Short mmCIF file of C-alpha atoms in Angstrom, two decimals:
data_model
loop_
_atom_site.label_atom_id
_atom_site.label_comp_id
_atom_site.label_asym_id
_atom_site.label_seq_id
_atom_site.Cartn_x
_atom_site.Cartn_y
_atom_site.Cartn_z
CA UNK A 1 33.47 119.03 115.80
CA UNK A 2 30.56 117.17 117.34
CA UNK A 3 30.51 117.69 121.05
CA UNK A 4 28.73 118.03 124.37
CA UNK A 5 28.51 121.60 125.65
CA UNK A 6 27.66 122.71 129.15
CA UNK A 7 26.79 126.18 130.33
CA UNK A 8 27.78 127.86 132.44
CA UNK A 9 31.16 126.32 133.29
CA UNK A 10 31.02 127.90 136.74
CA UNK A 11 27.88 128.79 138.65
CA UNK A 12 27.59 130.44 142.03
CA UNK A 13 24.19 130.44 143.71
CA UNK A 14 22.88 131.27 147.12
CA UNK A 15 21.51 128.75 149.55
CA UNK A 16 17.92 128.03 148.57
CA UNK A 17 18.02 130.01 145.31
CA UNK A 18 16.93 127.93 142.30
CA UNK A 19 19.52 127.30 139.64
CA UNK A 20 19.41 125.76 136.16
CA UNK A 21 22.33 124.13 134.40
CA UNK A 22 22.19 123.43 130.70
CA UNK A 23 23.64 120.86 128.36
CA UNK A 24 23.52 120.66 124.60
CA UNK A 25 24.92 118.13 122.16
CA UNK A 26 25.63 118.02 118.47
CA UNK A 27 26.18 114.25 118.42
CA UNK A 28 22.50 113.46 117.86
CA UNK A 29 22.66 110.87 120.62
CA UNK A 30 19.39 109.58 121.96
CA UNK A 31 20.45 109.18 125.59
CA UNK A 32 21.48 112.05 127.84
CA UNK A 33 22.69 111.70 131.43
CA UNK A 34 23.26 113.99 134.38
CA UNK A 35 25.94 113.11 136.91
CA UNK A 36 27.00 114.74 140.15
CA UNK A 37 30.69 114.47 141.00
CA UNK A 38 32.15 115.62 144.29
CA UNK A 39 35.84 116.02 144.94
CA UNK A 40 37.82 112.76 144.72
CA UNK A 41 34.66 110.75 144.11
CA UNK A 42 33.18 108.85 141.22
CA UNK A 43 30.50 110.44 139.07
CA UNK A 44 27.09 109.65 140.57
CA UNK A 45 24.21 109.24 138.17
CA UNK A 46 21.24 111.47 139.00
CA UNK A 47 18.95 110.63 136.07
CA UNK A 48 18.93 110.06 132.36
CA UNK A 49 16.70 110.37 129.35
CA UNK A 50 16.38 107.52 126.90
CA UNK A 51 14.86 109.39 123.99
CA UNK A 52 11.96 111.19 125.69
CA UNK A 53 11.67 108.72 128.56
CA UNK A 54 12.86 110.09 131.88
CA UNK A 55 14.62 107.69 134.26
CA UNK A 56 15.26 108.83 137.82
CA UNK A 57 17.78 107.11 140.07
CA UNK A 58 16.15 105.89 143.28
CA UNK A 59 18.39 107.96 145.55
CA UNK A 60 18.25 111.22 143.61
CA UNK A 61 16.75 113.89 145.88
CA UNK A 62 13.44 115.48 144.84
CA UNK A 63 15.30 118.78 144.87
CA UNK A 64 16.77 117.79 141.50
CA UNK A 65 14.63 117.94 138.38
CA UNK A 66 15.39 117.65 134.71
CA UNK A 67 13.89 118.67 131.40
CA UNK A 68 14.68 117.56 127.88
CA UNK A 69 12.72 119.76 125.46
CA UNK A 70 14.32 118.19 122.39
CA UNK A 71 17.07 115.75 121.37
CA UNK A 72 19.82 118.32 121.62
CA UNK A 73 19.15 120.00 124.94
CA UNK A 74 18.82 118.85 128.52
CA UNK A 75 18.50 120.93 131.69
CA UNK A 76 19.18 120.24 135.33
CA UNK A 77 17.10 122.26 137.78
CA UNK A 78 18.04 122.42 141.43
CA UNK A 79 15.02 123.87 143.17
CA UNK A 80 16.52 124.77 146.53
CA UNK A 81 20.28 124.26 146.55
CA UNK A 82 21.88 123.31 149.83
CA UNK A 83 25.52 123.48 150.78
CA UNK A 84 25.77 119.75 150.15
CA UNK A 85 24.82 120.26 146.51
CA UNK A 86 28.07 122.03 145.73
CA UNK A 87 29.75 119.79 143.19
CA UNK A 88 30.70 119.35 139.56
CA UNK A 89 27.69 118.48 137.41
CA UNK A 90 28.51 116.47 134.34
CA UNK A 91 26.29 115.93 131.35
CA UNK A 92 26.95 112.91 129.15
CA UNK A 93 25.44 111.41 126.03
CA UNK A 94 25.45 108.05 124.37
CA UNK A 95 23.96 106.52 121.27
CA UNK A 96 21.96 103.60 122.54
CA UNK A 97 20.40 100.88 120.45
CA UNK A 98 18.06 98.70 122.45
CA UNK A 99 18.71 98.08 126.12
CA UNK A 100 20.76 94.90 126.09
CA UNK A 101 24.19 96.40 125.68
CA UNK A 102 26.02 99.58 126.45
CA UNK A 103 27.87 102.17 124.46
CA UNK A 104 30.51 104.71 125.31
CA UNK A 105 29.50 107.91 127.03
CA UNK A 106 30.64 111.31 125.85
CA UNK A 107 30.98 113.81 128.66
CA UNK A 108 30.70 117.56 128.60
CA UNK A 109 33.26 119.72 130.42
CA UNK A 110 30.98 120.06 133.45
CA UNK A 111 29.53 122.92 135.46
CA UNK A 112 31.10 123.57 138.84
CA UNK A 113 28.39 124.70 141.23
CA UNK A 114 29.22 126.71 144.34
CA UNK A 115 26.53 127.33 146.95
CA UNK A 116 27.06 130.26 149.30
CA UNK B 1 23.91 98.64 139.81
CA UNK B 2 26.31 97.47 142.48
CA UNK B 3 29.42 99.55 142.62
CA UNK B 4 32.51 97.77 141.47
CA UNK B 5 35.50 97.87 143.85
CA UNK B 6 38.52 99.63 142.40
CA UNK B 7 42.01 99.60 143.89
CA UNK B 8 44.27 101.27 144.71
CA UNK B 9 42.69 104.64 145.41
CA UNK B 10 45.95 106.47 144.77
CA UNK B 11 49.22 105.45 143.15
CA UNK B 12 52.43 107.44 143.04
CA UNK B 13 55.02 106.33 140.50
CA UNK B 14 58.25 107.65 139.09
CA UNK B 15 58.12 108.45 135.41
CA UNK B 16 59.01 105.32 133.49
CA UNK B 17 57.58 102.92 136.06
CA UNK B 18 54.59 100.73 135.30
CA UNK B 19 51.12 101.21 136.80
CA UNK B 20 48.15 98.90 137.27
CA UNK B 21 44.64 99.52 138.58
CA UNK B 22 42.16 96.75 139.34
CA UNK B 23 38.40 96.50 139.40
CA UNK B 24 36.56 93.67 141.10
CA UNK B 25 32.88 92.82 141.21
CA UNK B 26 30.99 90.23 143.23
CA UNK B 27 28.65 89.68 140.30
CA UNK B 28 29.23 88.68 136.70
CA UNK B 29 29.38 91.71 134.47
CA UNK B 30 28.06 92.15 130.97
CA UNK B 31 30.68 94.69 129.98
CA UNK B 32 33.20 96.94 131.60
CA UNK B 33 34.28 100.36 130.43
CA UNK B 34 37.35 102.40 131.32
CA UNK B 35 37.53 106.20 131.46
CA UNK B 36 40.30 108.67 132.18
CA UNK B 37 39.70 112.00 133.89
CA UNK B 38 42.52 114.53 133.89
CA UNK B 39 42.75 116.92 136.86
CA UNK B 40 40.09 119.58 136.37
CA UNK B 41 38.71 117.75 133.36
CA UNK B 42 35.88 115.43 132.51
CA UNK B 43 35.85 111.65 132.03
CA UNK B 44 36.97 110.50 128.60
CA UNK B 45 36.10 107.06 127.32
CA UNK B 46 39.08 104.78 126.77
CA UNK B 47 37.70 101.33 125.96
CA UNK B 48 34.93 98.80 126.50
CA UNK B 49 35.57 95.11 127.20
CA UNK B 50 32.85 92.61 126.41
CA UNK B 51 34.26 89.11 126.08
CA UNK B 52 35.50 86.79 128.79
CA UNK B 53 39.31 86.86 128.96
CA UNK B 54 39.50 89.75 126.52
CA UNK B 55 42.77 91.68 126.26
CA UNK B 56 43.00 94.95 124.37
CA UNK B 57 45.95 97.26 123.89
CA UNK B 58 46.17 100.96 123.16
CA UNK B 59 49.82 101.91 122.79
CA UNK B 60 51.21 101.65 126.35
CA UNK B 61 47.82 100.77 127.88
CA UNK B 62 46.70 97.16 128.26
CA UNK B 63 43.16 96.32 129.34
CA UNK B 64 42.06 92.89 130.54
CA UNK B 65 38.69 91.36 131.34
CA UNK B 66 38.76 88.33 133.61
CA UNK B 67 37.70 84.89 132.49
CA UNK B 68 34.75 84.95 134.87
CA UNK B 69 33.87 88.53 133.83
CA UNK B 70 34.08 89.63 137.45
CA UNK B 71 37.31 91.61 137.30
CA UNK B 72 39.28 93.85 135.02
CA UNK B 73 42.60 95.64 135.01
CA UNK B 74 44.31 98.52 133.28
CA UNK B 75 48.08 98.39 132.99
CA UNK B 76 50.23 101.28 131.79
CA UNK B 77 53.79 100.49 130.73
CA UNK B 78 56.50 103.09 131.29
CA UNK B 79 54.31 105.87 132.63
CA UNK B 80 54.69 109.43 131.38
CA UNK B 81 53.61 112.68 133.00
CA UNK B 82 50.78 112.85 130.46
CA UNK B 83 49.28 109.74 132.09
CA UNK B 84 48.42 111.72 135.22
CA UNK B 85 44.73 111.56 136.08
CA UNK B 86 42.06 109.40 137.61
CA UNK B 87 41.19 106.15 135.89
CA UNK B 88 37.67 104.88 136.40
CA UNK B 89 36.25 101.53 135.56
CA UNK B 90 32.52 101.46 134.98
CA UNK B 91 30.58 98.24 135.25
CA UNK B 92 27.55 97.28 133.24
CA UNK B 93 25.50 94.49 134.78
CA UNK B 94 23.25 92.11 132.91
CA UNK B 95 20.14 93.60 131.40
CA UNK B 96 21.31 97.18 131.89
CA UNK B 97 22.98 99.69 129.62
CA UNK B 98 23.87 102.13 132.40
CA UNK B 99 27.49 102.07 133.59
CA UNK B 100 28.15 102.36 137.32
CA UNK B 101 31.47 103.97 138.06
CA UNK B 102 34.06 102.63 140.46
CA UNK B 103 35.76 105.02 142.88
CA UNK B 104 38.67 105.51 140.53
CA UNK B 105 42.44 105.28 140.90
CA UNK B 106 44.35 108.55 140.90
CA UNK B 107 47.71 108.20 139.21
CA UNK B 108 50.43 110.67 140.13
CA UNK B 109 53.58 110.51 138.02
CA UNK B 110 56.72 112.11 139.40
CA UNK B 111 59.19 113.33 136.77
#
């Protein structure tokens, strides 16, 4: 089945130790998103790629970076995790045609990040 | 995009009772999407509403988009324990394709 896969599902890192989360998709969607979701809160968009074009949200900290080496893979790098970065990180994809309308997002299962 | 207001934040119901969650925006929306997130799970797309006054049904779920395209609701008839989860609306404002999620309504169904 076509899907969005995230690895690892659980990640523990130390304060200040860089960490990379990965996302892959078999849907061949051209847009990939990274969200941060804290307990009992809505998913908060960090950034997204429209094809190869990177789009950063204005309030995303510089501590968060992303790479998309090809259509199928996208990575979230947290350069120096702080305690406040502990959260669920969700990857999502959508098949977007043009920019005038929106299409459904397909979410991966998420990576739960713990910072010690 | 401006975050849409979603109420209530939590709703407890007895199994078999109805449930409604509401989303309200101060601006006219292009579209609105609804997602369900089960406890410990990830958001799953339910539906997208595009037209003014649109009403769509999925079994026991009824989705409405207001005439002015500034509000939307999700109504569940005769809730079941499988309906437990958080329901998010996500607004799409004019000229954008990026949904902005509301705070969500957590539905707790008591058997």
